[in-house]
Amino acid sequence: MASPVDDLLPAPVADTLPGLVPGLDADGRPRPDAPLVAVTGVTGYVGGRLVPELLAAGYRVRAIARHPDRLRGRDWYGDVEVVAADAAQPDQIRAALDGTQVAYYLIHSLGSGRRFESTDRHTALVFGQAAREAGVGRIVYLGGLYPEGEDLSPHLESRTEVGEILLASGVPTTVLRAAVILGSGSASFEMMRYLTERLPAMTVPKWVENRIQPIAIRDVLRYLVGSASMASDVSRGFDIGGPDVLTYRDMMQRYADAADLKRRIIVGVPVLTPKLSSLWVSLVTPVPGGLARPLVESLVHEVVCDEHDIADHVPDPPDGLIGFDRAVALALRRVQDAAVSTRWSSAAVPGAPSDPLPSDPDWAGGSLFVDERRVTVDASPAALWRVLEAVGGDRGWYSWGLAWRIRGLADRLVGGPGLRRGRRDPLQLLVDDAVDFWRVEDIEEGSLIRLRAEMRVPGLAWLELRVEPTDRPDTAPTVFAQRALFHPKGLLGQLYWWSVYPFHGVVFGGMQRNIARAAERAERARTDRRVSAAGGS
């Protein structure tokens, strides 16, 4: 018998938008004369999922990113035009939008610090002017649902202001206003999921009694795709939400039911401020404090749709919008099947270093401390590579687990991601994947993984894991080379390096030895299986 969520898994949202999308040619590809749409925020949670939906709908897609190399490895990378541009730089974004009919604005500075409102304001003004000058026919923006007549949280106030700026740009604009988005990997969903799973009993702030109208990520994507074809005389905002209106308490209890957990004991208290609540969320869930705080502050408001006018332009699907229980069931299915295509951590941690590793080993830009270790491994390069590509997340870091956990907790307390972000996929890595408090900066398949640190440190840090075949494969088939690099920032950075250096032998040395042993065990197990299979044939 089919699962109640099976019908949601394979079909693109365009299948429920007949007449609103261009459709594909006979070869299943967008036609050469199909509208060209630009998508910003493609390294983020929503943007990374929107691109394949637009392709399936028959649009040609131009993916705009500041660092296009981070898109390598995406399933759709070879099917789109990739352009390097910073949306805050007028000349760059104007050129990137040239020739496009629709531009998706999926950029925000959520949790990026005290100046995030001015950053969002500046970027929206630049983008709107560039879109007008480039002759773009429509801007589509995904903002936040907010109550009228209330003092909004800084996050919601900024999202609202961005929508107003784009509407005033002179380009017909669709502003979609959503509350909590339910989907595997979304920050809101992960926050609710971990709070419910990890705390059978909890004290909670009074905002858990506020009403919320959540919406499934699939319905958000459907509205985004459908908005591209709106008539040119439509320029306004639309509330979008699913069919259920629930309190956050209801959402946690219904999540517990969907996950086969016992009913949670939830006791409301009036003393938990948004700041304390976000710290509590940061300690219990993978969502770091810098991201948790604006999410929590938004939940202080009741966010329920005042209208459903979007249905006049993007009709509801034949089976209706996806309800809360169905959305959670689908999200859990994707989590269990390790089929989460994008996560909230797809976007870099606000404030984390993004400078690439200096290519010159004798870098003239300042001090570059290096801890380099090499060991021969009695295993094939393929066996060692499989272990390296699965490092982090549930498998951990192969050395002194307590030290890693303490370092992760310390990072959480100062607003960093800590170790709880885990991995998008347990076995495969892509460039720009988050791996605990690292991010994949570069991959050379079968030979190199370079991780850039996103934990809070006074400088820039990288960890390289390299597989090197030897000249004597009969006696020592593989070399495992490991490099930790650190570019200190000021005196504090220098002190930091020398304070942690004595522990490198235990942490990085132990990590290297244990990874080597894991590869050798895997190689022996594979050999034993081959021998056993040959003996039984």
XYZ file of C-alpha atoms in Angstrom:
537
model
C 0.000 0.000 0.000
C 1.386 3.437 -0.894
C 2.526 5.751 1.868
C 0.418 8.909 2.338
C 3.459 10.980 1.365
C 4.550 8.958 -1.668
C 2.484 11.134 -3.995
C 4.476 14.205 -2.931
C 7.927 12.879 -3.610
C 8.575 12.624 -7.366
C 6.501 15.196 -9.275
C 7.694 18.768 -9.857
C 5.370 21.534 -8.707
C 4.906 22.589 -12.348
C 2.663 19.546 -12.837
C -0.026 21.386 -10.855
C 0.436 24.653 -12.782
C -0.915 23.869 -16.272
C -1.137 26.924 -18.480
C 1.004 29.031 -16.131
C 4.455 27.682 -17.038
C 6.229 27.376 -20.424
C 6.603 23.579 -20.327
C 9.419 21.466 -21.751
C 10.351 20.518 -25.300
C 10.179 16.985 -26.708
C 13.544 16.155 -25.103
C 12.368 17.211 -21.655
C 14.393 20.439 -21.610
C 13.453 24.146 -21.571
C 12.911 25.466 -25.085
C 15.504 27.892 -26.513
C 12.874 30.656 -26.634
C 11.613 30.058 -23.078
C 11.730 33.014 -20.670
C 15.077 33.489 -18.944
C 14.787 33.924 -15.176
C 17.500 35.040 -12.765
C 17.716 33.488 -9.300
C 19.712 34.994 -6.458
C 20.332 33.203 -3.198
C 20.978 29.935 -5.031
C 23.341 28.695 -2.313
C 20.559 29.047 0.261
C 17.752 26.787 1.421
C 14.921 28.062 -0.813
C 16.999 29.167 -3.806
C 18.741 25.805 -4.104
C 15.355 24.073 -4.315
C 13.748 26.639 -6.589
C 16.231 26.239 -9.450
C 15.317 22.612 -10.361
C 11.610 23.452 -10.075
C 11.994 26.323 -12.543
C 13.900 24.074 -14.953
C 11.166 21.436 -14.697
C 8.596 24.142 -15.428
C 10.372 24.988 -18.687
C 12.177 28.201 -17.737
C 15.765 28.899 -18.668
C 17.651 29.766 -15.491
C 20.549 32.092 -14.756
C 21.948 31.329 -11.294
C 23.606 34.356 -9.694
C 26.118 33.810 -6.892
C 29.050 35.716 -5.427
C 31.063 32.488 -5.434
C 29.863 30.323 -8.366
C 32.364 27.574 -7.527
C 30.193 26.749 -4.534
C 27.504 25.503 -6.897
C 29.695 22.761 -8.346
C 28.248 19.365 -7.612
C 24.600 20.472 -7.670
C 22.521 18.185 -9.852
C 21.338 21.141 -11.920
C 24.713 22.892 -12.310
C 25.168 21.871 -15.958
C 21.609 22.889 -16.896
C 21.817 26.552 -15.913
C 23.817 29.624 -16.813
C 25.998 30.490 -13.816
C 27.029 34.126 -13.326
C 29.293 35.623 -10.673
C 27.855 38.802 -9.155
C 27.316 40.510 -5.831
C 23.744 41.811 -5.580
C 24.985 44.791 -3.564
C 27.315 45.940 -6.374
C 25.348 47.970 -8.985
C 27.503 47.227 -12.035
C 27.780 43.514 -11.255
C 24.093 42.862 -10.633
C 22.996 45.083 -13.538
C 25.072 42.981 -15.935
C 23.874 39.748 -14.344
C 20.201 40.716 -14.817
C 20.598 41.865 -18.408
C 18.326 39.912 -20.758
C 16.250 38.253 -18.031
C 12.463 38.470 -17.890
C 11.991 37.555 -14.205
C 14.346 38.054 -11.242
C 13.958 36.161 -7.963
C 15.209 38.077 -4.942
C 15.982 35.469 -2.258
C 18.584 37.404 -0.306
C 18.530 38.443 3.325
C 21.036 39.060 6.095
C 19.250 36.984 8.735
C 21.280 37.019 11.929
C 24.288 38.754 10.390
C 24.717 41.234 13.215
C 23.594 44.672 14.298
C 23.846 46.243 10.848
C 21.753 43.656 9.028
C 18.865 46.120 8.425
C 21.103 48.615 6.619
C 22.716 45.785 4.626
C 19.315 44.486 3.514
C 18.106 48.009 2.711
C 21.150 48.838 0.583
C 21.095 45.532 -1.308
C 17.357 45.821 -2.075
C 17.751 49.405 -3.355
C 20.649 48.401 -5.607
C 18.825 45.319 -6.893
C 15.597 47.173 -7.636
C 17.388 49.900 -9.600
C 19.487 47.339 -11.486
C 16.373 45.337 -12.396
C 14.657 48.464 -13.729
C 17.692 49.491 -15.774
C 18.101 45.954 -17.148
C 14.474 45.881 -18.313
C 13.434 42.988 -16.056
C 9.704 42.308 -16.381
C 9.051 41.102 -12.822
C 10.735 40.765 -9.446
C 9.601 37.943 -7.138
C 10.523 38.238 -3.463
C 9.930 35.845 -0.574
C 9.457 37.838 2.626
C 7.924 37.294 6.036
C 4.291 37.280 7.139
C 3.634 39.995 9.706
C 0.695 41.405 11.694
C -0.565 44.870 10.788
C -0.318 47.661 13.332
C 2.264 46.068 15.662
C 5.840 46.938 16.512
C 7.688 44.269 14.586
C 10.869 42.434 15.478
C 13.963 43.823 13.717
C 13.983 40.771 11.435
C 10.348 41.112 10.334
C 10.675 44.897 10.079
C 13.616 44.475 7.706
C 11.880 41.833 5.589
C 8.852 44.133 5.323
C 11.014 47.102 4.344
C 12.763 45.094 1.619
C 9.388 44.181 0.113
C 8.332 47.842 0.094
C 11.609 48.895 -1.569
C 11.193 46.331 -4.340
C 7.541 47.301 -4.864
C 8.674 50.919 -5.262
C 11.420 50.012 -7.754
C 9.331 50.661 -10.860
C 9.417 46.957 -11.782
C 6.210 44.915 -11.324
C 6.890 42.959 -8.143
C 5.375 39.979 -6.366
C 6.038 39.888 -2.618
C 5.136 36.543 -1.046
C 4.772 36.757 2.739
C 5.235 33.445 4.583
C 5.435 32.516 8.266
C 7.066 29.256 9.386
C 8.197 27.140 6.403
C 7.858 23.397 6.946
C 10.381 21.297 5.075
C 13.321 19.012 5.607
C 16.296 21.201 6.355
C 14.553 24.535 6.962
C 15.760 26.421 10.038
C 12.234 26.768 11.416
C 11.524 23.073 10.971
C 14.866 22.010 12.463
C 14.308 24.242 15.478
C 10.875 22.728 16.153
C 12.096 19.209 15.425
C 15.028 19.230 17.826
C 13.167 21.017 20.611
C 10.454 18.376 20.441
C 12.694 15.340 20.039
C 15.260 16.253 22.691
C 13.007 17.643 25.416
C 10.183 15.350 26.633
C 9.449 18.062 29.197
C 10.250 21.740 28.832
C 9.537 25.216 30.143
C 8.767 27.592 27.317
C 8.136 31.319 26.832
C 4.600 32.637 26.460
C 4.972 33.021 22.682
C 4.293 29.289 22.273
C 0.590 30.206 22.622
C 0.674 32.594 19.631
C -1.135 31.457 16.503
C 0.922 30.669 13.403
C -0.093 29.685 9.870
C 2.806 27.519 8.634
C 3.281 26.529 5.014
C 4.974 23.545 3.395
C 8.123 24.250 1.380
C 6.505 22.532 -1.612
C 3.664 25.072 -1.607
C 6.169 27.944 -1.222
C 8.042 26.684 -4.288
C 4.758 26.335 -6.184
C 3.849 29.954 -5.475
C 7.336 31.119 -6.436
C 7.226 29.283 -9.772
C 3.645 30.371 -10.491
C 4.412 34.027 -9.724
C 6.748 34.288 -12.728
C 3.748 34.396 -15.071
C 1.691 37.097 -13.309
C 0.259 39.840 -15.508
C 2.339 43.001 -15.776
C -0.338 45.105 -14.058
C -0.034 43.029 -10.840
C 2.425 44.504 -8.367
C 1.625 43.813 -4.720
C 2.172 41.605 -1.711
C 0.368 38.337 -0.989
C -0.035 36.405 2.257
C 0.731 32.725 1.767
C 0.069 29.983 4.296
C -1.082 26.411 4.587
C -4.576 25.253 5.598
C -3.817 24.965 9.344
C -3.615 27.702 11.971
C -1.827 26.401 15.091
C -0.008 27.600 18.171
C 3.672 26.697 18.486
C 2.642 24.407 21.343
C 0.212 22.629 18.979
C 2.933 22.320 16.367
C 5.332 20.640 18.787
C 2.675 18.216 20.033
C 1.590 17.317 16.502
C 5.217 16.875 15.485
C 5.619 14.472 18.418
C 2.613 12.487 17.140
C 4.021 12.359 13.605
C 7.418 11.208 14.916
C 5.863 8.542 17.193
C 7.025 10.315 20.340
C 5.171 10.506 23.633
C 3.124 13.622 24.256
C 5.414 16.416 25.435
C 5.045 18.198 28.787
C 5.152 21.906 27.944
C 4.967 24.455 30.751
C 4.769 28.141 29.849
C 6.675 30.724 31.880
C 6.567 34.524 31.473
C 10.247 35.272 32.158
C 12.003 33.923 29.071
C 12.956 36.910 26.923
C 13.734 36.452 23.201
C 17.436 36.711 24.049
C 17.233 33.970 26.691
C 14.951 31.910 24.453
C 17.403 32.064 21.553
C 20.275 31.000 23.822
C 18.166 28.079 25.029
C 17.293 27.149 21.425
C 20.979 27.395 20.455
C 22.027 25.001 23.220
C 19.315 22.407 22.449
C 19.094 22.513 18.647
C 21.611 22.719 15.753
C 20.475 26.293 14.963
C 23.159 28.744 16.239
C 22.230 31.728 18.362
C 22.812 34.264 15.600
C 20.110 32.582 13.534
C 17.888 31.442 16.414
C 17.351 34.918 17.813
C 15.619 36.509 14.777
C 13.524 33.344 14.364
C 12.449 33.485 18.002
C 11.777 37.226 17.834
C 9.477 36.632 14.851
C 7.486 34.050 16.832
C 6.616 36.728 19.384
C 3.982 37.879 16.872
C 0.842 36.081 15.785
C 1.286 35.499 12.062
C -1.912 34.457 10.294
C -2.887 35.243 6.696
C -5.363 38.117 6.270
C -6.171 37.188 2.674
C -5.721 34.457 0.084
C -5.691 36.630 -3.043
C -2.738 34.683 -4.438
C -5.248 32.038 -5.558
C -6.558 34.501 -8.181
C -3.162 34.323 -9.909
C -1.761 30.944 -8.820
C -4.776 28.666 -8.232
C -4.647 26.163 -5.382
C -3.540 22.653 -6.446
C -6.329 20.154 -7.204
C -5.781 18.313 -3.906
C -5.497 21.520 -1.897
C -2.571 23.005 -0.021
C -0.476 20.707 2.141
C -1.512 20.528 5.780
C 0.814 20.514 8.780
C 0.743 16.763 9.442
C 1.371 15.901 5.804
C 4.197 18.417 5.527
C 5.896 17.007 8.625
C 5.488 13.431 7.350
C 7.158 14.380 4.068
C 9.977 16.250 5.818
C 10.630 13.295 8.116
C 10.637 10.918 5.153
C 13.323 13.000 3.450
C 15.386 13.190 6.637
C 15.154 9.427 7.150
C 16.046 8.727 3.514
C 18.956 11.226 3.615
C 17.291 12.970 0.672
C 17.564 16.538 1.989
C 18.715 18.541 -1.029
C 19.294 21.848 0.787
C 19.418 22.831 4.458
C 19.332 26.061 6.453
C 23.095 25.578 6.831
C 23.519 25.748 3.045
C 24.007 29.471 3.567
C 27.234 30.445 5.292
C 27.180 31.373 8.958
C 26.805 35.152 9.282
C 30.146 36.672 10.190
C 32.100 33.538 9.356
C 35.269 33.981 7.307
C 34.817 33.470 3.594
C 38.325 34.205 2.337
C 39.644 31.311 0.240
C 42.857 29.601 1.239
C 45.841 31.524 -0.181
C 47.073 29.543 -3.170
C 50.704 30.578 -2.659
C 52.210 28.327 0.034
C 54.642 31.135 0.906
C 51.781 33.590 1.214
C 52.949 37.179 1.557
C 49.700 38.355 3.174
C 50.933 37.674 6.722
C 51.664 34.772 9.046
C 50.318 31.395 8.026
C 50.833 28.733 10.672
C 50.849 25.137 9.425
C 50.556 21.808 11.216
C 51.266 19.096 8.628
C 51.173 15.323 9.175
C 51.612 12.358 6.828
C 51.087 8.653 7.393
C 51.104 5.603 5.136
C 47.888 3.601 5.096
C 47.622 -0.078 4.224
C 44.474 0.483 2.190
C 43.566 1.524 -1.310
C 43.096 5.227 -2.113
C 39.394 4.518 -2.673
C 38.989 3.022 0.806
C 40.695 5.983 2.460
C 38.653 8.449 0.394
C 35.367 6.862 1.488
C 36.329 7.368 5.140
C 37.423 10.969 4.573
C 34.274 11.907 2.668
C 32.113 10.666 5.562
C 33.971 12.525 8.338
C 32.022 14.666 10.808
C 28.336 14.575 11.645
C 27.251 11.353 13.354
C 30.640 9.720 12.657
C 32.523 12.434 14.500
C 36.160 13.407 14.054
C 37.969 10.192 15.019
C 39.812 11.628 18.034
C 39.276 12.808 21.620
C 35.508 13.231 21.330
C 35.270 15.151 24.600
C 37.641 17.850 23.341
C 35.635 18.251 20.134
C 32.379 18.487 22.124
C 33.813 21.097 24.493
C 35.116 23.142 21.543
C 31.709 22.883 19.883
C 29.882 23.997 23.033
C 32.258 26.923 23.509
C 31.602 27.982 19.923
C 27.822 27.856 20.480
C 28.111 30.061 23.562
C 29.774 32.828 21.523
C 27.273 32.594 18.654
C 29.056 30.126 16.359
C 27.534 27.034 14.727
C 29.188 24.474 17.037
C 29.116 20.813 16.088
C 25.352 20.370 15.856
C 24.917 21.433 12.220
C 26.056 17.964 11.177
C 26.043 17.148 7.469
C 23.614 17.400 4.583
C 24.390 13.825 3.482
C 26.111 11.147 5.613
C 28.351 9.833 2.815
C 28.741 12.436 0.067
C 30.210 15.937 0.191
C 29.702 18.837 -2.183
C 31.536 22.148 -2.354
C 29.893 24.595 0.105
C 28.385 21.840 2.284
C 28.408 22.553 6.014
C 30.139 19.884 8.107
C 29.655 20.736 11.783
C 31.617 23.979 12.273
C 33.471 23.623 8.959
C 32.420 24.349 5.374
C 33.697 22.509 2.315
C 35.772 25.002 0.362
C 37.178 22.652 -2.269
C 36.960 19.017 -3.354
C 39.147 17.169 -5.825
C 37.345 13.870 -6.188
C 39.350 11.028 -4.727
C 42.267 13.198 -3.617
C 41.468 16.385 -1.632
C 38.919 17.801 0.799
C 39.568 21.335 2.048
C 37.447 22.550 4.960
C 37.222 26.202 5.995
C 36.484 26.896 9.668
C 33.280 28.751 10.513
C 33.722 28.505 14.272
C 34.499 31.753 16.032
C 38.291 32.124 16.002
C 40.563 35.217 15.843
C 41.693 34.530 12.299
C 41.125 32.247 9.327
C 41.512 28.470 9.627
C 41.450 25.528 7.241
C 41.818 21.752 7.459
C 43.025 19.791 4.429
C 42.591 16.027 4.054
C 44.495 14.580 1.101
C 44.864 11.086 -0.427
C 48.181 10.479 -2.185
C 49.096 7.181 -3.901
C 52.714 6.157 -3.227
C 55.475 5.057 -5.578
C 55.462 1.609 -3.907
C 51.849 0.390 -4.022
C 52.955 -3.162 -3.169
C 54.195 -2.185 0.323
C 52.431 1.072 1.154
C 49.632 1.801 -1.288
C 48.422 5.144 0.093
C 49.612 8.241 1.948
C 47.161 10.206 4.079
C 48.327 13.835 4.264
C 46.651 16.195 6.709
C 47.256 19.936 7.071
C 45.813 22.399 9.574
C 46.413 26.023 8.569
C 45.757 29.214 10.500
C 46.122 32.881 9.521
C 45.973 34.805 12.824
C 44.249 38.137 13.241
C 46.348 40.375 15.425
C 47.964 39.473 18.731
C 44.861 37.570 19.882
C 45.183 35.297 16.864
C 48.837 34.613 17.618
C 48.007 33.778 21.239
C 45.167 31.527 20.117
C 47.402 29.437 17.837
C 50.104 28.892 20.428
C 47.568 28.131 23.162
C 45.958 25.310 21.167
C 49.120 24.053 19.438
C 50.134 21.691 22.290
C 46.855 19.819 21.809
C 47.345 19.255 18.067
C 49.211 16.002 18.628
C 46.250 14.554 20.516
C 43.490 16.027 18.369
C 44.905 16.036 14.826
C 47.441 13.260 15.380
C 44.790 11.005 16.890
C 42.389 11.914 14.130
C 44.894 10.914 11.466
C 45.771 7.598 13.112
C 42.146 6.611 13.659
C 41.088 7.551 10.129
C 43.971 5.444 8.791
C 42.857 2.487 10.923
C 39.244 2.897 9.794
C 40.362 2.801 6.144
C 42.479 -0.298 6.793
C 39.555 -2.057 8.516
C 37.304 -1.202 5.602
C 39.888 -2.528 3.156
C 40.261 -5.811 5.078
C 36.481 -6.236 5.280
C 36.199 -5.673 1.541
C 38.977 -8.216 0.879
C 37.289 -10.771 3.162
C 34.003 -10.310 1.316
C 35.707 -10.874 -2.043
C 37.419 -14.025 -0.758
C 34.174 -15.296 0.723
C 32.296 -14.636 -2.503
C 34.997 -16.365 -4.562
C 34.930 -19.379 -2.254
C 31.198 -19.728 -2.532
C 31.067 -19.481 -6.298
